[in-house]
Amino acid sequence: MEWIPRNRDPFRCSPSGGPSTRWTPRSYSSPRSRPARRRARRLVLITGLRGVGKTVLLNEFETMCAEAGWYADTKEVGRTTPLVTLVSRVARTALLDMDARKRAGAKLRRALGALKSFEISILGAATLKVEVDALAGVADSGVLAEDMRDLLVAVGQAAEESGVGFALILDELQNATKDEYEALIMALHRAKQKALPVVFVGGGLPLLPALTTDAKSYAERMFVFPKLGALPRAAARAALMLPAERLDVRWDDAAVDRVLELTEGYPFFLQEYGRRVWRLDDSPRITRSDVDGAQPVVEAELDEEFYENRIGKLTDAERLYASALAHLGDGPQRVRDIAELMGRTTTSLSPVRDDLMRTAVIYAPNRGFVDFTVPHCARFVRRNYPFDG
């Protein structure tokens, strides 16, 4: 068998370390038929630790929506980019696209007016470059929840008039403020009540379900919360082996087993090992020794790019708390055990713990427990920031 030289890196474009998977909306009898059906639907919030593929799925949802003719855009909520600004940008893009295609009439003009009102009342200035007046009495109250509700309803009505749908896709939702998140949930709830073709898909860390129910009690009935984690053993093996097999390169079982032992099936780690082992030599066979040779390089890269960027920026008090958490072991640890180890009370450590949760370094998987949001982070902290009391 002729061996194909490694002039392609199959792990470069596959965040999970495996072949790219394209989804098709099988439930659609026609790409444009679903908005017209006006069916109520539950919205989606994808949660999981860092590096498990949430962003990849959100991008795939955007692609699916675009292929079905829906207006869709994915935005990342940042600590310096308010959620309201992102909602305004996505709405503006969709409405201007409808306007350019002459897809709608009176409801489109009304939505453009509502957007202009929203920008003036909430953002402080209008950025809409369209000759349309702000719509009096719609999205102009200055109350975030009311104005976002008016905006999403108006956009949904314009999309319905045009015969398509509007999809809002937001990543890193845990960075939204409580007021912003509550306003978004209320707006989506109103659009859902009116059976408008407005779809929402969000992504964030495992603390997102708790933030959602805290924002609005009825939110748990609006959303489904699929949780991403480590890949099952069979899927993790396939993620390593299938891309290589397509280029006539084979993994030894011992090599695969060693990678699974080191990564525990977490997609980003599988990708990094697959990428580094792939580049190690040009042999058509990947062995256990290849994995052992790549291990120091992968660990150094993960330490510098994946862990240090988070732990290294902590304050002394926050880093000490993280060190105590890691010292107790891998996985969730009791808050009171951390306080006891540090010789403090849980109450006195609450501000530090809250700051670590606010910056998404840790989260609370259960009441009275905390854990790191990044897989294997405790190991990194024990190696580099050991607890010294």
Short mmCIF file of C-alpha atoms in Angstrom, two decimals:
data_model
loop_
_atom_site.label_atom_id
_atom_site.label_comp_id
_atom_site.label_asym_id
_atom_site.label_seq_id
_atom_site.Cartn_x
_atom_site.Cartn_y
_atom_site.Cartn_z
CA MET A 1 0.00 0.00 0.00
CA GLU A 2 1.35 3.39 -0.94
CA TRP A 3 1.72 5.70 2.04
CA ILE A 4 0.42 9.24 1.69
CA PRO A 5 2.91 11.81 3.08
CA ARG A 6 1.68 13.88 5.99
CA ASN A 7 1.14 17.09 4.11
CA ARG A 8 -2.24 17.52 5.79
CA ASP A 9 -3.02 17.79 9.47
CA PRO A 10 -6.43 16.18 10.11
CA PHE A 11 -6.54 17.65 13.60
CA ARG A 12 -6.17 21.20 12.45
CA CYS A 13 -9.80 21.80 11.58
CA SER A 14 -11.48 19.41 13.96
CA PRO A 15 -11.81 20.81 17.50
CA SER A 16 -12.70 17.41 18.92
CA GLY A 17 -9.68 15.73 17.36
CA GLY A 18 -11.84 13.76 14.97
CA PRO A 19 -13.46 14.14 11.61
CA SER A 20 -15.78 17.06 11.03
CA THR A 21 -19.42 16.05 11.45
CA ARG A 22 -22.09 17.88 9.49
CA TRP A 23 -25.62 17.80 10.79
CA THR A 24 -28.76 18.00 8.69
CA PRO A 25 -32.08 19.25 10.00
CA ARG A 26 -33.88 15.95 9.40
CA SER A 27 -37.04 17.15 11.09
CA TYR A 28 -37.51 19.82 8.43
CA SER A 29 -39.74 18.73 5.56
CA SER A 30 -38.75 22.01 3.93
CA PRO A 31 -36.06 24.46 5.12
CA ARG A 32 -38.55 27.31 5.13
CA SER A 33 -41.55 25.40 6.44
CA ARG A 34 -40.85 25.43 10.15
CA PRO A 35 -41.32 29.18 10.81
CA ALA A 36 -44.72 28.99 9.13
CA ARG A 37 -45.84 26.17 11.41
CA ARG A 38 -45.67 28.52 14.42
CA ARG A 39 -44.97 25.65 16.78
CA ALA A 40 -43.83 26.34 20.32
CA ARG A 41 -40.36 25.01 20.94
CA ARG A 42 -37.98 24.73 23.87
CA LEU A 43 -34.78 26.71 23.60
CA VAL A 44 -31.31 25.22 24.00
CA LEU A 45 -28.50 25.98 26.46
CA ILE A 46 -25.39 23.86 25.93
CA THR A 47 -23.18 23.58 29.01
CA GLY A 48 -19.85 21.99 29.80
CA LEU A 49 -16.33 22.59 31.01
CA ARG A 50 -13.74 24.38 28.90
CA GLY A 51 -12.57 22.52 25.82
CA VAL A 52 -15.45 20.08 25.33
CA GLY A 53 -16.77 21.51 22.04
CA LYS A 54 -19.55 23.94 22.99
CA THR A 55 -18.42 26.64 20.58
CA VAL A 56 -18.06 24.11 17.77
CA LEU A 57 -21.70 23.07 18.21
CA LEU A 58 -22.89 26.67 18.30
CA ASN A 59 -21.10 27.38 15.03
CA GLU A 60 -22.71 24.27 13.56
CA PHE A 61 -26.14 25.52 14.59
CA GLU A 62 -25.40 28.80 12.82
CA THR A 63 -24.44 26.93 9.65
CA MET A 64 -27.61 24.84 9.78
CA CYS A 65 -29.77 27.93 10.20
CA ALA A 66 -28.04 29.73 7.33
CA GLU A 67 -28.48 26.73 5.04
CA ALA A 68 -32.19 26.68 5.93
CA GLY A 69 -32.51 30.35 4.98
CA TRP A 70 -32.78 31.65 8.54
CA TYR A 71 -31.06 34.78 9.78
CA ALA A 72 -28.44 33.61 12.26
CA ASP A 73 -25.31 34.98 13.88
CA THR A 74 -23.11 33.73 16.71
CA LYS A 75 -21.73 36.21 19.22
CA GLU A 76 -19.56 35.76 22.31
CA VAL A 77 -20.60 37.54 25.47
CA GLY A 78 -17.55 39.15 27.03
CA ARG A 79 -16.95 41.06 30.22
CA THR A 80 -16.34 44.17 28.13
CA THR A 81 -19.02 43.48 25.51
CA PRO A 82 -22.50 43.72 27.05
CA LEU A 83 -25.11 41.21 26.01
CA VAL A 84 -27.48 44.03 25.03
CA THR A 85 -24.95 45.32 22.50
CA LEU A 86 -24.65 41.88 20.92
CA VAL A 87 -28.43 41.43 20.70
CA SER A 88 -28.69 44.83 19.02
CA ARG A 89 -25.96 43.94 16.50
CA VAL A 90 -27.54 40.61 15.56
CA ALA A 91 -30.97 42.21 15.19
CA ARG A 92 -29.52 45.00 13.05
CA THR A 93 -27.73 42.53 10.75
CA ALA A 94 -30.90 40.47 10.26
CA LEU A 95 -33.16 43.44 9.62
CA LEU A 96 -30.77 45.11 7.20
CA ASP A 97 -30.46 41.84 5.32
CA MET A 98 -34.24 41.61 5.08
CA ASP A 99 -34.33 45.21 3.88
CA ALA A 100 -31.66 44.58 1.24
CA ARG A 101 -33.54 41.56 -0.08
CA LYS A 102 -36.90 43.33 0.03
CA ARG A 103 -38.21 40.36 1.98
CA ALA A 104 -40.74 42.19 4.18
CA GLY A 105 -42.90 45.27 4.34
CA ALA A 106 -44.67 47.11 7.13
CA LYS A 107 -43.45 44.82 9.93
CA LEU A 108 -39.88 45.26 8.76
CA ARG A 109 -40.18 49.05 8.94
CA ARG A 110 -41.72 48.69 12.38
CA ALA A 111 -38.86 46.47 13.54
CA LEU A 112 -36.28 48.94 12.21
CA GLY A 113 -38.02 51.69 14.15
CA ALA A 114 -38.03 49.52 17.27
CA LEU A 115 -34.32 48.83 16.85
CA LYS A 116 -33.60 52.55 16.57
CA SER A 117 -35.64 53.19 19.71
CA PHE A 118 -33.77 50.40 21.52
CA GLU A 119 -30.37 51.77 20.56
CA ILE A 120 -31.29 55.25 21.76
CA SER A 121 -32.96 54.17 25.01
CA ILE A 122 -30.57 51.40 26.07
CA LEU A 123 -27.28 51.98 24.23
CA GLY A 124 -27.44 55.77 24.30
CA ALA A 125 -26.99 56.36 20.57
CA ALA A 126 -28.46 55.13 17.31
CA THR A 127 -26.09 53.35 14.93
CA LEU A 128 -28.73 52.28 12.40
CA LYS A 129 -27.90 53.82 9.03
CA VAL A 130 -31.38 53.59 7.58
CA GLU A 131 -33.86 56.38 6.98
CA VAL A 132 -36.39 55.37 9.58
CA ASP A 133 -37.73 57.15 12.63
CA ALA A 134 -37.55 55.71 16.12
CA LEU A 135 -40.85 54.04 16.94
CA ALA A 136 -42.61 55.92 19.72
CA GLY A 137 -43.86 53.70 22.52
CA VAL A 138 -41.89 50.62 21.41
CA ALA A 139 -38.50 49.69 22.93
CA ASP A 140 -38.07 53.25 24.18
CA SER A 141 -38.98 53.01 27.87
CA GLY A 142 -35.40 52.83 29.09
CA VAL A 143 -36.30 49.68 31.05
CA LEU A 144 -34.02 46.95 29.73
CA ALA A 145 -36.41 44.00 30.13
CA GLU A 146 -39.31 45.81 28.46
CA ASP A 147 -37.27 47.23 25.61
CA MET A 148 -35.49 43.96 24.79
CA ARG A 149 -38.86 42.21 24.79
CA ASP A 150 -40.25 44.78 22.33
CA LEU A 151 -37.19 44.46 20.10
CA LEU A 152 -37.18 40.65 19.84
CA VAL A 153 -40.92 40.54 19.25
CA ALA A 154 -40.62 43.13 16.46
CA VAL A 155 -37.73 41.25 14.84
CA GLY A 156 -39.65 37.98 15.10
CA GLN A 157 -42.69 39.55 13.44
CA ALA A 158 -40.55 40.91 10.61
CA ALA A 159 -38.95 37.49 10.12
CA GLU A 160 -42.40 35.87 10.09
CA GLU A 161 -43.55 38.36 7.47
CA SER A 162 -40.52 37.49 5.34
CA GLY A 163 -41.24 33.76 5.59
CA VAL A 164 -38.05 32.77 7.44
CA GLY A 165 -36.80 32.66 11.02
CA PHE A 166 -34.44 34.57 13.28
CA ALA A 167 -31.82 32.70 15.33
CA LEU A 168 -29.88 34.29 18.18
CA ILE A 169 -26.79 32.26 19.15
CA LEU A 170 -24.72 33.41 22.13
CA ASP A 171 -21.57 31.86 23.59
CA GLU A 172 -20.01 32.40 27.05
CA LEU A 173 -23.38 33.35 28.51
CA GLN A 174 -22.09 33.13 32.06
CA ASN A 175 -20.43 36.52 31.42
CA ALA A 176 -23.80 38.28 31.09
CA THR A 177 -24.96 40.38 34.01
CA LYS A 178 -27.98 39.22 35.95
CA ASP A 179 -30.12 42.08 34.64
CA GLU A 180 -29.12 41.39 31.03
CA TYR A 181 -29.75 37.68 31.33
CA GLU A 182 -33.12 38.18 32.99
CA ALA A 183 -34.13 40.62 30.24
CA LEU A 184 -33.08 38.16 27.53
CA ILE A 185 -35.10 35.34 29.10
CA MET A 186 -38.17 37.54 29.40
CA ALA A 187 -37.85 38.65 25.77
CA LEU A 188 -37.47 35.08 24.52
CA HIS A 189 -40.43 34.01 26.64
CA ARG A 190 -42.62 36.68 25.07
CA ALA A 191 -41.56 35.71 21.54
CA LYS A 192 -42.30 32.09 22.38
CA GLN A 193 -45.75 32.98 23.72
CA LYS A 194 -46.52 34.70 20.42
CA ALA A 195 -45.27 31.62 18.50
CA LEU A 196 -42.86 33.78 16.51
CA PRO A 197 -40.04 32.18 14.50
CA VAL A 198 -37.37 33.19 17.01
CA VAL A 199 -34.90 30.52 18.07
CA PHE A 200 -32.21 30.81 20.72
CA VAL A 201 -29.18 28.61 21.30
CA GLY A 202 -26.72 29.49 24.04
CA GLY A 203 -23.53 28.05 25.42
CA GLY A 204 -21.64 28.42 28.66
CA LEU A 205 -20.03 26.81 31.66
CA PRO A 206 -21.83 24.33 33.97
CA LEU A 207 -22.99 27.13 36.27
CA LEU A 208 -25.36 28.33 33.53
CA PRO A 209 -28.43 26.24 34.52
CA ALA A 210 -28.32 27.68 38.04
CA LEU A 211 -27.94 31.22 36.69
CA THR A 212 -30.89 30.61 34.39
CA THR A 213 -33.31 29.43 37.07
CA ASP A 214 -32.11 32.20 39.39
CA ALA A 215 -32.90 34.78 36.73
CA LYS A 216 -36.45 33.56 36.16
CA SER A 217 -38.18 30.62 37.84
CA TYR A 218 -40.11 29.70 34.70
CA ALA A 219 -36.91 29.56 32.63
CA GLU A 220 -36.32 25.88 33.43
CA ARG A 221 -39.48 25.08 31.43
CA MET A 222 -38.25 27.14 28.47
CA PHE A 223 -34.87 25.50 27.99
CA VAL A 224 -33.26 22.14 27.56
CA PHE A 225 -29.74 21.85 28.99
CA PRO A 226 -27.63 19.34 27.04
CA LYS A 227 -24.34 18.84 28.85
CA LEU A 228 -21.08 18.11 27.05
CA GLY A 229 -18.21 16.31 28.71
CA ALA A 230 -15.50 13.76 28.04
CA LEU A 231 -16.07 11.49 25.06
CA PRO A 232 -16.98 7.85 25.67
CA ARG A 233 -14.07 5.51 25.11
CA ALA A 234 -15.25 4.30 21.69
CA ALA A 235 -15.81 7.85 20.45
CA ALA A 236 -12.45 9.02 21.80
CA ARG A 237 -10.69 6.17 19.98
CA ALA A 238 -12.50 7.05 16.77
CA ALA A 239 -11.54 10.71 17.15
CA LEU A 240 -7.87 9.72 17.13
CA MET A 241 -7.89 6.88 14.64
CA LEU A 242 -10.34 7.77 11.89
CA PRO A 243 -8.65 10.99 10.65
CA ALA A 244 -5.31 9.16 10.49
CA GLU A 245 -6.76 6.11 8.74
CA ARG A 246 -8.06 8.30 5.95
CA LEU A 247 -4.43 9.14 5.20
CA ASP A 248 -3.22 5.54 5.58
CA VAL A 249 -1.66 6.05 9.02
CA ARG A 250 -2.41 3.57 11.82
CA TRP A 251 -2.44 3.97 15.58
CA ASP A 252 -1.16 1.07 17.69
CA ASP A 253 -3.63 0.04 20.39
CA ALA A 254 -1.03 0.80 23.08
CA ALA A 255 -0.62 4.33 21.72
CA VAL A 256 -4.37 4.97 21.71
CA ASP A 257 -4.74 3.55 25.21
CA ARG A 258 -1.99 5.84 26.49
CA VAL A 259 -3.62 8.95 25.00
CA LEU A 260 -6.97 8.00 26.51
CA GLU A 261 -5.26 7.54 29.88
CA LEU A 262 -3.64 10.97 29.67
CA THR A 263 -6.68 12.84 28.36
CA GLU A 264 -9.58 10.94 29.96
CA GLY A 265 -11.41 11.56 26.69
CA TYR A 266 -11.65 15.35 26.86
CA PRO A 267 -11.94 16.57 23.26
CA PHE A 268 -9.46 19.47 23.36
CA PHE A 269 -6.79 17.29 24.96
CA LEU A 270 -7.39 14.56 22.39
CA GLN A 271 -6.92 17.16 19.68
CA GLU A 272 -3.65 18.38 21.15
CA TYR A 273 -2.20 14.87 21.46
CA GLY A 274 -3.41 13.95 17.99
CA ARG A 275 -1.87 17.10 16.54
CA ARG A 276 1.50 16.73 18.27
CA VAL A 277 1.89 13.02 17.69
CA TRP A 278 0.96 13.54 14.04
CA ARG A 279 3.78 16.02 13.59
CA LEU A 280 6.37 13.99 15.45
CA ASP A 281 7.57 11.92 12.48
CA ASP A 282 6.51 10.69 9.05
CA SER A 283 6.01 7.04 9.89
CA PRO A 284 2.74 5.44 8.74
CA ARG A 285 2.42 3.94 12.23
CA ILE A 286 1.89 5.74 15.54
CA THR A 287 3.34 3.92 18.55
CA ARG A 288 3.34 4.25 22.31
CA SER A 289 6.83 5.76 22.13
CA ASP A 290 5.48 8.49 19.82
CA VAL A 291 2.89 9.38 22.44
CA ASP A 292 5.52 9.39 25.20
CA GLY A 293 7.68 11.69 23.07
CA ALA A 294 4.81 14.10 22.50
CA GLN A 295 3.64 14.15 26.13
CA PRO A 296 6.11 16.77 27.48
CA VAL A 297 5.37 19.09 24.56
CA VAL A 298 1.61 18.78 24.95
CA GLU A 299 1.75 19.30 28.70
CA ALA A 300 3.97 22.37 28.32
CA GLU A 301 1.59 23.89 25.76
CA LEU A 302 -1.47 23.18 27.88
CA ASP A 303 0.23 24.62 30.95
CA GLU A 304 1.12 27.84 29.17
CA GLU A 305 -1.91 28.41 26.95
CA PHE A 306 -4.78 26.65 28.71
CA TYR A 307 -4.07 26.90 32.44
CA GLU A 308 -1.58 29.67 33.16
CA ASN A 309 -3.72 32.21 31.30
CA ARG A 310 -6.36 31.65 33.96
CA ILE A 311 -4.55 30.73 37.18
CA GLY A 312 -1.57 33.03 36.64
CA LYS A 313 -3.81 36.11 36.54
CA LEU A 314 -5.41 35.48 39.93
CA THR A 315 -4.79 37.60 42.97
CA ASP A 316 -2.74 36.10 45.80
CA ALA A 317 -5.89 35.37 47.80
CA GLU A 318 -7.63 33.77 44.83
CA ARG A 319 -4.59 31.69 43.96
CA LEU A 320 -4.31 30.47 47.55
CA TYR A 321 -7.95 29.37 47.44
CA ALA A 322 -7.34 27.58 44.14
CA SER A 323 -4.27 25.88 45.64
CA ALA A 324 -6.28 24.66 48.61
CA LEU A 325 -9.01 23.35 46.30
CA ALA A 326 -6.45 21.46 44.20
CA HIS A 327 -4.63 20.16 47.30
CA LEU A 328 -7.79 18.32 48.38
CA GLY A 329 -7.82 16.30 45.15
CA ASP A 330 -9.42 16.11 41.74
CA GLY A 331 -13.10 16.80 41.23
CA PRO A 332 -15.60 18.74 43.38
CA GLN A 333 -14.53 19.58 46.95
CA ARG A 334 -16.57 20.77 49.90
CA VAL A 335 -16.40 24.49 50.60
CA ARG A 336 -16.06 23.86 54.33
CA ASP A 337 -13.10 21.49 53.77
CA ILE A 338 -11.30 24.20 51.81
CA ALA A 339 -11.93 26.71 54.58
CA GLU A 340 -10.74 24.25 57.23
CA LEU A 341 -7.54 23.57 55.28
CA MET A 342 -6.89 27.31 55.03
CA GLY A 343 -7.67 27.89 58.70
CA ARG A 344 -10.54 30.22 57.82
CA THR A 345 -14.32 30.25 58.01
CA THR A 346 -16.49 29.71 54.96
CA THR A 347 -18.05 33.12 55.50
CA SER A 348 -14.73 34.94 55.50
CA LEU A 349 -13.77 33.20 52.25
CA SER A 350 -17.06 33.95 50.50
CA PRO A 351 -15.77 37.10 48.72
CA VAL A 352 -12.78 35.19 47.30
CA ARG A 353 -14.94 32.26 46.26
CA ASP A 354 -17.48 34.59 44.64
CA ASP A 355 -14.73 36.37 42.68
CA LEU A 356 -13.40 33.04 41.38
CA MET A 357 -16.89 32.06 40.31
CA ARG A 358 -17.52 35.44 38.71
CA THR A 359 -14.41 35.05 36.57
CA ALA A 360 -15.45 31.44 35.79
CA VAL A 361 -12.32 29.83 37.25
CA ILE A 362 -14.48 27.65 39.51
CA TYR A 363 -18.17 26.77 39.66
CA ALA A 364 -20.55 25.08 42.08
CA PRO A 365 -21.64 21.67 40.72
CA ASN A 366 -23.69 21.07 43.86
CA ARG A 367 -24.66 23.06 46.91
CA GLY A 368 -21.66 23.42 49.21
CA PHE A 369 -19.15 22.13 46.62
CA VAL A 370 -16.84 23.85 44.12
CA ASP A 371 -14.67 22.62 41.27
CA PHE A 372 -12.51 24.04 38.49
CA THR A 373 -14.15 24.87 35.17
CA VAL A 374 -11.16 23.51 33.24
CA PRO A 375 -10.51 19.74 33.10
CA HIS A 376 -7.34 18.58 34.92
CA CYS A 377 -6.80 22.07 36.33
CA ALA A 378 -6.21 20.68 39.83
CA ARG A 379 -3.20 18.75 38.54
CA PHE A 380 -1.72 21.90 37.02
CA VAL A 381 -2.23 23.88 40.23
CA ARG A 382 -0.62 21.16 42.36
CA ARG A 383 2.42 21.13 40.06
CA ASN A 384 2.85 24.87 39.79
CA TYR A 385 1.11 26.43 42.80
CA PRO A 386 1.27 23.84 45.61
CA PHE A 387 -0.60 24.69 48.77
CA ASP A 388 1.78 25.85 51.48
CA GLY A 389 -0.72 26.82 54.15
#
